[in-house]
Short mmCIF file of C-alpha atoms in Angstrom, two decimals:
data_model
loop_
_atom_site.label_atom_id
_atom_site.label_comp_id
_atom_site.label_asym_id
_atom_site.label_seq_id
_atom_site.Cartn_x
_atom_site.Cartn_y
_atom_site.Cartn_z
CA ASP A 1 106.65 117.93 87.35
CA GLY A 2 106.46 114.72 89.35
CA GLY A 3 103.71 112.32 88.49
CA ILE A 4 102.46 109.34 86.60
CA THR A 5 101.77 109.56 82.88
CA GLN A 6 99.65 107.30 80.75
CA SER A 7 99.61 107.42 76.98
CA PRO A 8 97.78 107.60 74.74
CA LYS A 9 94.61 109.07 76.21
CA TYR A 10 92.43 107.42 73.56
CA LEU A 11 93.28 104.28 71.61
CA PHE A 12 91.40 102.45 68.91
CA ARG A 13 92.22 98.90 67.99
CA LYS A 14 90.96 96.49 65.42
CA GLU A 15 89.81 93.10 66.58
CA GLY A 16 92.61 90.55 66.61
CA GLN A 17 95.39 93.09 67.19
CA ASN A 18 97.63 93.44 70.20
CA VAL A 19 98.05 96.91 71.63
CA THR A 20 100.39 98.31 74.30
CA LEU A 21 99.44 101.00 76.80
CA SER A 22 102.22 103.08 78.29
CA CYS A 23 102.63 104.00 81.97
CA GLU A 24 105.60 106.02 83.22
CA GLN A 25 106.25 107.49 86.67
CA ASN A 26 108.99 109.78 87.93
CA LEU A 27 108.04 109.51 91.59
CA ASN A 28 110.68 106.85 92.30
CA HIS A 29 107.92 104.53 93.47
CA ASP A 30 108.58 100.82 93.84
CA ALA A 31 105.06 99.51 93.27
CA MET A 32 103.01 99.90 90.09
CA TYR A 33 99.53 98.69 89.21
CA TRP A 34 97.19 98.27 86.25
CA TYR A 35 93.43 98.39 86.60
CA ARG A 36 90.51 98.05 84.25
CA GLN A 37 87.31 100.04 84.74
CA ASP A 38 84.10 99.35 82.85
CA PRO A 39 81.28 101.95 82.68
CA GLY A 40 79.66 102.49 86.06
CA GLN A 41 81.89 99.87 87.65
CA GLY A 42 84.71 99.74 90.14
CA LEU A 43 88.36 99.10 89.35
CA ARG A 44 89.53 95.55 88.78
CA LEU A 45 93.19 94.68 89.25
CA ILE A 46 94.97 93.26 86.21
CA TYR A 47 98.64 93.09 87.27
CA TYR A 48 100.84 94.61 89.93
CA SER A 49 104.58 94.86 90.41
CA GLN A 50 106.59 95.55 93.54
CA ILE A 51 110.10 95.55 92.04
CA VAL A 52 111.85 95.53 88.70
CA ASN A 53 111.64 92.25 86.77
CA ASP A 54 108.89 90.92 89.01
CA PHE A 55 105.11 91.18 88.71
CA GLN A 56 102.02 89.38 89.94
CA LYS A 57 98.69 88.55 88.37
CA GLY A 58 95.71 90.39 89.72
CA ASP A 59 92.11 89.29 89.55
CA ILE A 60 91.61 89.55 85.78
CA ALA A 61 95.02 88.90 84.17
CA GLU A 62 93.81 86.65 81.36
CA GLY A 63 94.40 88.23 77.95
CA TYR A 64 96.87 90.78 79.30
CA SER A 65 100.64 90.87 79.70
CA VAL A 66 103.07 93.28 81.38
CA SER A 67 106.78 93.87 81.80
CA ARG A 68 108.80 95.76 84.40
CA GLU A 69 112.25 96.23 82.92
CA LYS A 70 112.71 99.66 84.49
CA LYS A 71 111.50 101.02 87.81
CA GLU A 72 109.73 103.94 86.18
CA SER A 73 107.91 102.01 83.44
CA PHE A 74 105.15 99.38 83.53
CA PRO A 75 103.61 98.88 80.06
CA LEU A 76 100.45 96.82 79.61
CA THR A 77 99.78 94.79 76.47
CA VAL A 78 96.20 93.93 75.66
CA THR A 79 96.41 90.82 73.54
CA SER A 80 93.99 89.41 71.00
CA ALA A 81 93.12 86.77 73.60
CA GLN A 82 91.29 89.38 75.68
CA LYS A 83 87.68 88.81 74.67
CA ASN A 84 86.24 92.16 75.67
CA PRO A 85 89.05 94.73 75.76
CA THR A 86 87.00 97.91 75.37
CA ALA A 87 87.40 99.69 78.71
CA PHE A 88 89.08 102.48 80.62
CA TYR A 89 92.56 101.47 81.81
CA LEU A 90 94.19 103.08 84.82
CA CYS A 91 97.79 102.83 85.97
CA ALA A 92 98.93 103.68 89.49
CA SER A 93 102.09 103.70 91.58
CA SER A 94 102.88 103.79 95.27
CA ASN A 95 105.99 104.10 97.40
CA THR A 96 105.58 101.47 100.07
CA ALA A 97 102.91 99.09 101.27
CA ASN A 98 101.17 101.51 103.59
CA THR A 99 101.12 104.61 101.47
CA GLU A 100 98.72 106.14 99.01
CA ALA A 101 98.65 105.31 95.32
CA PHE A 102 98.95 107.95 92.64
CA PHE A 103 96.96 107.47 89.46
CA GLY A 104 97.47 108.43 85.86
CA GLN A 105 94.65 110.01 83.87
CA GLY A 106 93.80 106.75 82.13
CA THR A 107 93.67 105.35 78.60
CA ARG A 108 90.32 104.70 76.99
CA LEU A 109 90.65 101.71 74.68
CA THR A 110 88.01 101.00 72.06
CA VAL A 111 87.96 97.96 69.82
CA VAL A 112 86.50 98.74 66.40
CA SER B 1 86.74 89.26 92.52
CA GLN B 2 86.23 92.63 94.15
CA GLN B 3 87.69 92.80 97.61
CA GLY B 4 85.43 95.65 98.70
CA GLU B 5 81.74 96.20 98.32
CA GLU B 6 80.36 99.65 98.87
CA ASP B 7 77.01 100.74 100.10
CA PRO B 8 75.01 102.55 98.93
CA GLN B 9 75.73 102.32 95.20
CA ALA B 10 74.33 105.82 94.74
CA LEU B 11 73.60 108.65 97.15
CA SER B 12 71.90 111.98 96.50
CA ILE B 13 71.90 114.70 99.15
CA GLN B 14 71.46 118.44 99.51
CA GLU B 15 74.40 120.77 99.93
CA GLY B 16 75.28 121.16 103.59
CA GLU B 17 74.14 117.67 104.57
CA ASN B 18 76.50 114.90 105.62
CA ALA B 19 77.22 111.92 103.36
CA THR B 20 78.09 108.49 104.71
CA MET B 21 79.44 105.65 102.59
CA ASN B 22 80.22 102.16 103.79
CA CYS B 23 82.71 99.58 102.61
CA SER B 24 82.90 95.89 103.47
CA TYR B 25 85.76 93.59 102.58
CA LYS B 26 86.54 89.90 102.75
CA THR B 27 90.12 89.17 103.83
CA SER B 28 92.65 90.52 106.29
CA ILE B 29 94.23 93.82 105.31
CA ASN B 30 97.18 96.05 106.14
CA ASN B 31 95.37 99.28 105.35
CA LEU B 32 92.20 100.67 103.86
CA GLN B 33 92.12 103.71 101.63
CA TRP B 34 89.44 105.95 100.16
CA TYR B 35 89.66 107.55 96.73
CA ARG B 36 87.58 109.96 94.72
CA GLN B 37 87.01 109.87 90.96
CA ASN B 38 85.48 112.57 88.85
CA SER B 39 83.84 111.29 85.68
CA GLY B 40 86.31 109.86 83.17
CA ARG B 41 89.37 110.84 85.18
CA GLY B 42 92.00 109.17 87.30
CA LEU B 43 91.52 108.60 91.01
CA VAL B 44 92.63 110.96 93.74
CA HIS B 45 93.63 109.69 97.15
CA LEU B 46 91.60 111.02 100.08
CA ILE B 47 92.67 109.21 103.23
CA LEU B 48 94.45 106.06 104.42
CA ILE B 49 93.76 104.20 107.66
CA ARG B 50 96.03 101.43 108.88
CA SER B 51 94.70 98.15 110.21
CA ASN B 52 95.68 99.06 113.79
CA GLU B 53 93.79 102.37 113.66
CA ARG B 54 90.09 102.82 114.35
CA GLU B 55 89.37 106.36 113.26
CA LYS B 56 91.03 109.07 111.23
CA HIS B 57 90.15 112.63 110.27
CA SER B 58 91.21 114.87 107.42
CA GLY B 59 89.41 118.17 106.99
CA ARG B 60 85.73 117.39 106.37
CA LEU B 61 86.47 113.66 106.07
CA ARG B 62 86.15 111.10 108.83
CA VAL B 63 87.01 107.46 108.28
CA THR B 64 86.37 104.58 110.66
CA LEU B 65 87.67 101.03 110.44
CA ASP B 66 86.30 97.96 112.22
CA THR B 67 88.56 95.03 111.42
CA SER B 68 86.41 92.61 113.44
CA LYS B 69 83.49 93.35 111.12
CA LYS B 70 85.72 93.88 108.07
CA SER B 71 84.08 97.20 107.37
CA SER B 72 84.87 100.88 107.01
CA SER B 73 82.87 104.05 106.62
CA LEU B 74 83.62 107.42 105.07
CA LEU B 75 81.78 110.47 106.36
CA ILE B 76 81.86 113.73 104.43
CA THR B 77 80.52 116.56 106.55
CA ALA B 78 78.89 119.77 105.30
CA SER B 79 78.88 118.53 101.72
CA ARG B 80 79.33 120.85 98.76
CA ALA B 81 78.29 120.57 95.13
CA ALA B 82 81.98 120.11 94.28
CA ASP B 83 81.96 116.85 96.29
CA THR B 84 79.87 115.26 93.54
CA ALA B 85 81.96 112.30 92.34
CA SER B 86 82.39 108.55 92.71
CA TYR B 87 84.05 107.34 95.88
CA PHE B 88 85.94 104.06 96.17
CA CYS B 89 87.42 102.15 99.04
CA ALA B 90 90.57 100.13 98.45
CA THR B 91 92.20 97.50 100.63
CA GLY B 92 95.96 97.14 100.83
CA ARG B 93 97.25 93.66 101.60
CA ILE B 94 100.88 92.67 101.63
CA THR B 95 101.33 89.42 99.72
CA GLY B 96 104.37 87.40 98.74
CA GLY B 97 104.54 89.40 95.55
CA GLY B 98 104.14 92.83 97.06
CA ASN B 99 101.36 95.16 98.10
CA LYS B 100 98.06 94.15 96.50
CA LEU B 101 95.70 97.12 96.28
CA THR B 102 92.14 96.07 95.49
CA PHE B 103 89.19 98.38 94.93
CA GLY B 104 85.53 98.21 95.75
CA THR B 105 82.58 98.86 93.49
CA GLY B 106 82.16 102.51 94.43
CA THR B 107 79.46 104.92 95.59
CA GLN B 108 78.23 107.65 93.26
CA LEU B 109 77.58 110.76 95.31
CA LYS B 110 75.52 113.63 93.97
CA VAL B 111 75.32 116.82 96.01
CA GLU B 112 72.55 119.13 94.86
CA LEU B 113 72.31 122.85 95.43
#
């Protein structure tokens, strides 16, 4: 099946710990994105990447880091510097600039 | 900051009625897209309109784009209970680093039987 897969679906983290969220796509898409969604809110862009080994900060990059070592993978690390990490995280990919984005099913991160 | 702001924030209608949602944005764009999200799930793409287009149709969906006013609208005709969801507009803008896709705040649509 072609698609975009996020794992895990639910993640619990203790305060002060870093945690990495996985995002993998087998659609051969160039662009990948990470968004954060808080309850009842829209999506806010954390990072985006157009090609391997290159990525750009979005609107709320502080406290997050990413890597793009392979075309199909774009993991997001939520660091201890992120003051309020509890949220729903969504990953997406798209083929070119003027095409639709495909979304994963999201990872719900809770800090305990 | 959010690129798009949607209006209204919430909309409740009866099945069979039309639903109209509006989106305003701040900067120049290459395209504008509409997505749907059911509670707690990922987003599903509905329709994309390029910056040089003014209107587009897909089934019961009609999207308009006015780049001079930096606004777009999504019309869902003959709504059904299954249309109940949150709807988001997203602007695509090609930057030096690639295609930046930025979402609005969303409209929660409830279609009642």
